[in-house]
Every structure is written in structure tokens, then in C-alpha cells.
Coordinates of C-alpha atoms in Angstrom, one line a residue:
M1177 CA -10.3 4.2 -15.4
A1178 CA -13.0 1.7 -14.4
E1179 CA -15.0 1.9 -11.4
A1180 CA -16.6 -1.3 -10.0
T1181 CA -19.8 -2.1 -8.0
L1182 CA -20.1 -4.6 -5.2
G1183 CA -21.7 -7.8 -6.1
G1184 CA -22.3 -11.4 -4.0
S1185 CA -21.5 -9.8 -0.5
A1186 CA -23.4 -10.4 2.7
A1187 CA -24.8 -6.8 2.5
D1188 CA -25.3 -7.0 -1.4
V1189 CA -24.8 -3.3 -2.0
S1190 CA -23.1 -1.3 -4.5
Y1191 CA -19.6 0.3 -3.3
E1192 CA -21.4 3.8 -3.2
E1193 CA -23.9 2.4 -0.9
A1194 CA -21.3 1.1 1.3
G1195 CA -19.7 4.2 1.4
L1196 CA -16.7 3.6 -0.9
R1197 CA -15.3 4.6 -4.5
Y1198 CA -13.0 2.2 -6.0
E1199 CA -11.2 3.2 -9.2
V1200 CA -8.6 1.1 -11.2
D1201 CA -6.2 3.2 -13.7
G1202 CA -3.7 0.6 -15.1
E1203 CA -1.4 -0.5 -12.2
I1204 CA -2.9 1.9 -9.8
A1205 CA -6.0 1.2 -7.6
T1206 CA -7.7 4.1 -5.4
I1207 CA -10.0 3.2 -2.5
T1208 CA -11.8 6.5 -1.4
L1209 CA -13.9 6.3 1.9
D1210 CA -16.6 8.5 0.7
R1211 CA -19.2 9.4 3.4
P1212 CA -17.7 12.7 4.3
D1213 CA -21.1 14.0 5.8
K1214 CA -20.1 11.2 8.6
R1215 CA -16.4 11.5 8.6
N1216 CA -16.3 8.3 6.8
A1217 CA -17.4 6.2 9.6
Q1218 CA -17.2 2.8 8.9
T1219 CA -19.7 -0.3 9.0
F1220 CA -20.3 -3.7 8.3
A1221 CA -21.0 -3.0 4.6
T1222 CA -17.7 -0.8 4.5
W1223 CA -15.8 -4.0 5.4
S1224 CA -17.6 -6.3 3.3
A1225 CA -16.8 -4.0 0.4
L1226 CA -13.3 -3.6 1.3
A1227 CA -13.0 -7.6 1.2
R1228 CA -14.6 -7.6 -2.0
I1229 CA -12.3 -5.4 -3.7
G1230 CA -9.3 -7.5 -2.2
D1231 CA -11.2 -10.6 -3.8
D1232 CA -11.6 -8.8 -7.1
L1233 CA -8.4 -6.7 -7.5
P1234 CA -7.1 -7.1 -11.4
E1235 CA -3.9 -9.0 -11.7
Q1236 CA -2.0 -5.9 -13.2
V1237 CA -2.4 -3.7 -10.0
R1238 CA 0.8 -3.1 -8.2
I1239 CA -0.1 0.1 -5.9
V1240 CA -3.3 0.4 -3.9
V1241 CA -4.1 3.9 -2.4
V1242 CA -6.6 4.2 0.2
Q1243 CA -7.7 7.8 1.2
G1244 CA -10.7 9.5 2.5
E1245 CA -13.1 12.3 1.1
G1246 CA -14.0 15.1 3.1
P1247 CA -12.3 16.5 6.4
S1248 CA -11.4 13.1 7.9
F1249 CA -9.6 10.0 6.4
S1250 CA -11.8 8.0 8.9
A1251 CA -13.7 8.7 12.3
G1252 CA -13.9 4.9 13.0
I1253 CA -17.1 2.9 13.7
D1254 CA -20.3 4.4 12.8
L1255 CA -21.7 5.1 16.0
R1256 CA -25.1 3.4 15.0
M1257 CA -23.9 0.0 15.5
F1258 CA -23.6 0.6 19.1
T1259 CA -27.3 1.2 19.2
P1260 CA -30.1 -1.5 19.6
E1261 CA -31.3 -0.5 16.2
G1262 CA -28.2 -0.5 14.4
V1263 CA -27.3 0.7 10.7
P1264 CA -30.5 -0.2 8.4
G1265 CA -30.0 -3.7 6.6
Q1266 CA -26.8 -4.3 8.4
G1267 CA -27.6 -4.7 12.4
S1268 CA -25.7 -3.8 15.1
F1269 CA -23.3 -5.0 17.8
S1270 CA -26.2 -6.2 20.0
S1271 CA -27.4 -8.4 17.0
V1272 CA -24.1 -9.9 16.4
A1273 CA -23.6 -10.5 20.1
Q1274 CA -26.9 -12.8 19.8
L1275 CA -25.3 -15.1 17.2
D1276 CA -24.0 -18.5 18.2
E1277 CA -20.2 -19.0 18.7
K1278 CA -19.1 -19.9 15.1
P1279 CA -21.1 -17.3 13.1
F1280 CA -20.2 -14.6 15.8
E1281 CA -16.4 -15.4 15.0
Q1282 CA -17.2 -15.7 11.5
R1283 CA -18.6 -12.3 11.3
I1284 CA -15.5 -10.7 12.9
E1285 CA -13.2 -12.8 10.7
Q1286 CA -15.5 -11.4 7.7
A1287 CA -14.4 -7.8 8.5
Q1288 CA -10.8 -8.7 9.2
Q1289 CA -10.6 -9.9 5.6
G1290 CA -11.3 -6.2 4.4
F1291 CA -7.8 -5.3 6.0
L1292 CA -5.5 -8.3 5.5
W1293 CA -5.4 -8.5 1.8
L1294 CA -3.8 -4.9 1.7
R1295 CA -0.3 -6.6 2.9
R1296 CA -0.3 -8.9 -0.1
P1297 CA 3.3 -9.1 -1.4
E1298 CA 2.5 -8.4 -4.8
I1299 CA 1.1 -5.0 -4.2
V1300 CA 2.3 -1.9 -2.1
S1301 CA -0.5 -0.1 -0.1
I1302 CA -0.5 3.5 0.8
A1303 CA -2.6 5.1 3.2
A1304 CA -2.9 9.0 2.5
V1305 CA -4.3 10.2 5.8
H1306 CA -5.6 13.6 6.9
G1307 CA -7.8 14.7 9.7
H1308 CA -9.0 12.2 12.0
A1309 CA -8.0 8.5 11.8
I1310 CA -10.0 7.0 14.7
G1311 CA -10.2 3.4 15.7
A1312 CA -11.1 1.4 12.6
G1313 CA -9.7 4.4 10.6
F1314 CA -6.6 4.1 12.4
Q1315 CA -6.5 0.4 11.9
L1316 CA -6.9 0.8 8.1
A1317 CA -4.0 3.1 7.8
L1318 CA -2.0 0.7 10.0
A1319 CA -3.0 -2.1 7.1
C1320 CA -1.3 -0.3 4.5
D1321 CA 2.3 -0.8 4.0
L1322 CA 3.0 3.0 4.0
R1323 CA 1.4 6.1 5.5
I1324 CA 1.8 9.2 4.2
V1325 CA 0.0 12.1 6.2
A1326 CA -1.1 15.5 6.3
D1327 CA 0.1 17.8 9.2
D1328 CA -3.6 17.7 10.7
V1329 CA -3.5 14.0 11.2
K1330 CA -5.0 12.9 14.5
F1331 CA -4.5 9.3 15.0
C1332 CA -6.2 7.7 17.9
M1333 CA -7.1 3.8 18.8
K1334 CA -10.5 4.6 20.3
E1335 CA -11.5 0.9 20.9
P1336 CA -10.6 0.2 24.5
A1337 CA -12.1 3.4 25.7
L1338 CA -15.6 2.0 24.2
G1339 CA -14.9 -1.0 25.7
L1340 CA -13.7 -3.0 22.8
V1341 CA -10.3 -4.2 21.6
P1342 CA -8.8 -3.1 18.1
D1343 CA -9.8 -6.4 16.1
L1344 CA -9.5 -5.2 12.5
T1345 CA -5.7 -6.5 12.4
G1346 CA -4.3 -3.2 13.6
T1347 CA -2.3 -4.4 17.0
K1348 CA 0.3 -6.3 15.3
P1349 CA 1.5 -3.5 12.6
L1350 CA 1.3 -0.9 15.4
V1351 CA 3.7 -3.0 17.9
D1352 CA 6.0 -3.8 14.8
L1353 CA 6.3 -0.2 14.1
V1354 CA 6.3 1.5 17.6
G1355 CA 7.3 -1.2 20.0
T1356 CA 5.0 -2.9 22.6
A1357 CA 5.4 -0.3 25.3
K1358 CA 4.5 2.7 23.0
A1359 CA 1.6 0.8 21.4
I1360 CA 0.3 0.0 25.0
D1361 CA 0.6 3.7 25.7
I1362 CA -1.3 4.7 22.6
C1363 CA -4.2 1.9 23.0
L1364 CA -4.8 1.8 26.7
T1365 CA -5.0 5.7 27.1
A1366 CA -6.9 6.2 23.7
R1367 CA -4.9 9.5 23.2
V1368 CA -4.3 11.4 20.0
V1369 CA -1.1 10.9 18.1
D1370 CA -0.5 14.3 16.0
A1371 CA 1.6 14.3 12.8
E1372 CA 4.9 15.2 14.4
E1373 CA 4.7 12.1 17.0
A1374 CA 3.6 9.8 14.1
F1375 CA 6.7 10.8 12.1
R1376 CA 9.1 10.6 15.1
I1377 CA 8.0 7.1 16.4
G1378 CA 7.5 5.4 12.7
L1379 CA 3.9 5.5 11.9
A1380 CA 4.3 7.9 9.1
E1381 CA 6.7 7.7 6.4
R1382 CA 6.1 11.5 5.2
V1383 CA 4.4 14.5 6.9
V1384 CA 3.0 17.0 4.4
S1385 CA 0.8 19.9 4.3
R1386 CA -2.8 18.9 3.2
Q1387 CA -2.5 20.7 -0.1
E1388 CA 0.5 18.8 -0.7
L1389 CA -0.9 15.1 0.1
A1390 CA -2.3 13.9 -3.1
Q1391 CA 1.3 15.2 -4.9
A1392 CA 3.1 13.2 -2.2
V1393 CA 1.3 10.3 -2.9
Q1394 CA 1.7 10.6 -6.6
E1395 CA 5.5 10.9 -6.1
K1396 CA 5.7 7.8 -3.9
T1397 CA 3.5 5.7 -6.4
A1398 CA 5.7 6.7 -9.3
G1399 CA 9.1 5.9 -7.6
L1400 CA 7.5 2.5 -6.5
L1401 CA 6.4 1.8 -10.0
S1402 CA 9.8 2.4 -11.2
T1403 CA 11.1 -1.0 -9.9
N1404 CA 11.0 -4.4 -11.3
R1405 CA 7.7 -6.0 -10.3
D1406 CA 8.7 -9.5 -9.6
A1407 CA 11.9 -8.5 -7.6
A1408 CA 9.7 -5.9 -5.6
T1409 CA 7.1 -8.6 -4.9
A1410 CA 10.1 -10.9 -3.8
T1411 CA 11.7 -8.4 -1.7
K1412 CA 8.3 -7.3 0.2
R1413 CA 8.2 -11.0 1.0
L1414 CA 11.8 -11.3 2.2
L1415 CA 11.0 -8.1 4.3
Q1416 CA 7.6 -9.2 5.7
G1417 CA 9.1 -12.5 6.9
A1418 CA 12.3 -11.0 8.5
R1419 CA 11.2 -10.3 11.9
G1420 CA 10.1 -13.7 12.3
R1421 CA 13.5 -15.4 11.3
T1422 CA 16.9 -15.8 12.5
L1423 CA 19.8 -14.2 10.4
E1424 CA 20.7 -17.6 9.2
E1425 CA 17.0 -18.3 8.2
Q1426 CA 16.7 -15.0 6.5
A1427 CA 19.8 -15.5 4.8
A1428 CA 18.4 -18.8 3.4
A1429 CA 15.2 -16.9 2.4
E1430 CA 17.4 -14.4 0.4
R1431 CA 19.2 -17.1 -1.5
A1432 CA 16.1 -18.8 -2.4
E1433 CA 14.3 -15.7 -3.9
Q1434 CA 17.6 -14.6 -5.6
K1435 CA 18.0 -18.2 -7.2
A1436 CA 14.5 -17.7 -8.4
R1437 CA 15.2 -13.9 -10.0
I1438 CA 18.6 -15.0 -11.6
K1439 CA 16.9 -17.8 -13.2
A1440 CA 14.1 -15.7 -14.4
L1441 CA 16.4 -13.0 -15.7
F1442 CA 19.1 -14.9 -17.2
A1443 CA 18.4 -18.6 -17.7
G1444 CA 17.5 -18.2 -21.4
S1445 CA 20.2 -16.2 -22.3

């Protein structure tokens, strides 16, 4: 099992300094939010580190598990970012607000890169969520393909209550999962969604006790790894594109993917 460090990012800090643990064991990569004393609150360095992991993810990895150390998955944005002083060495929202238009937008885009890569067709990402998953924590869970949650989970999209919008790529998956009306209700009231509701409306694939969470993730990982890797990648591409296609367009996409699979499996026989 290998543990990596963060190099070449804007913050130029180790994963540990960014509040993360990152381990690769064969086909499984595990990202652990590791600031339990701060309930795994996220900073600019967190997002830079997540983006770096995506850039450097070894080719053999098929499953990425995202989890949190301590009592919460992630309580959201580090509140120091709302103060003029900000996070030491990283700045604050006040300092970002002083940037010119292009670097301002680039700063947000860089943060989003830490979330976007979790949707790549060649991997399946699993969020193992317990306790609070607030704001940026909720969006990190939404960035993953699957969410297995403990029965103490509390999802909340806090950004509108703080005068912000959810901008870490969480709005589209939320709407895709629960529909526009329910997404409006969740976001604009900034209310808590508990485990029972999360399962009922499609935010969670499975609800287990906190003690069973790790085992449930291991079982799901084993099931996902039991399928052919190339077929899984092609199938995920089909499923990701399905909402944006007509039935006829999806049928054509299926034909194209299946032709490639049959050729790969049988052309040489």
C-alpha cells in the first residue's frame, strides 16, 4: 500500500497538511478527509489536493473510496475562509474577491477540478458517508457515483444560507438524483436530510449502521471489481450519457460500444 504526497499544487503542501490521507492498494484508492478535530472542514488546500489526486491517479485504480475520519464526513467549508484573515497561507473569500475577473474564475474552476474527476468512466467512486455532510461535504458525496451512508448521516446544502451558491459541481447530480423541485427544497431551505429520507429520494444507495459502514463499502467494492473492467467503463459511459440522448441516440451509442467490446473479445479468435 502506497501513500503519496502533494506536489506542484498552488498550496504546495503535503496531503497531510491539506487534511487528507491518500492510499492506493492495487485497484482501490482511498481518500480520507483527516481533520477530525475540525469535522473535516475543507479549505482551498483540500480542493487542490483532491485535484492533484485526480491528476496522479494510477492507471490500475478502478475504485475510489472517499470517507471521513472522526465524527463527521465533512462539515463543509472551513469557517476561517469567511474571515478577513482566512486560512494561514491560503487566504480567504475576501482575498479571492479582490482578484481580477479571469483569475477569480480560475480559482473557482481549480476548486471544481477536485470534484469533477470522480465521475470518470474508468473508475467507480464511492462516498462512505457518516455524520455531517454539509455544504462542500454534501457536494463531495454528490461527486461520487455511489453513496453508502450510516444511519446517523445528516446531509445539508448550507451555501444559500451563507449567501453563496453550491459551486463544487453538486447542483447537477442533486437534480439528476432527486428532481428539480426536491433539489430546490433541499437547497433553498438549507434543511437537513437524514438517512431515511436520503435513501427514499435516491441520494443513498444503502443505509447501514455506523459500525457496518466499512464492511458495506468493502462488499460493494468487491461486487464492482467482479465485472470486466473495459465493459464496466463502456457501460458507465452509456449510463452517464443516457439522460442527454433520445432513445434512438442511446441505441446508437449502445451499438458503438458493443461493436468495440465484441471486436476486443472475439476479433482474434
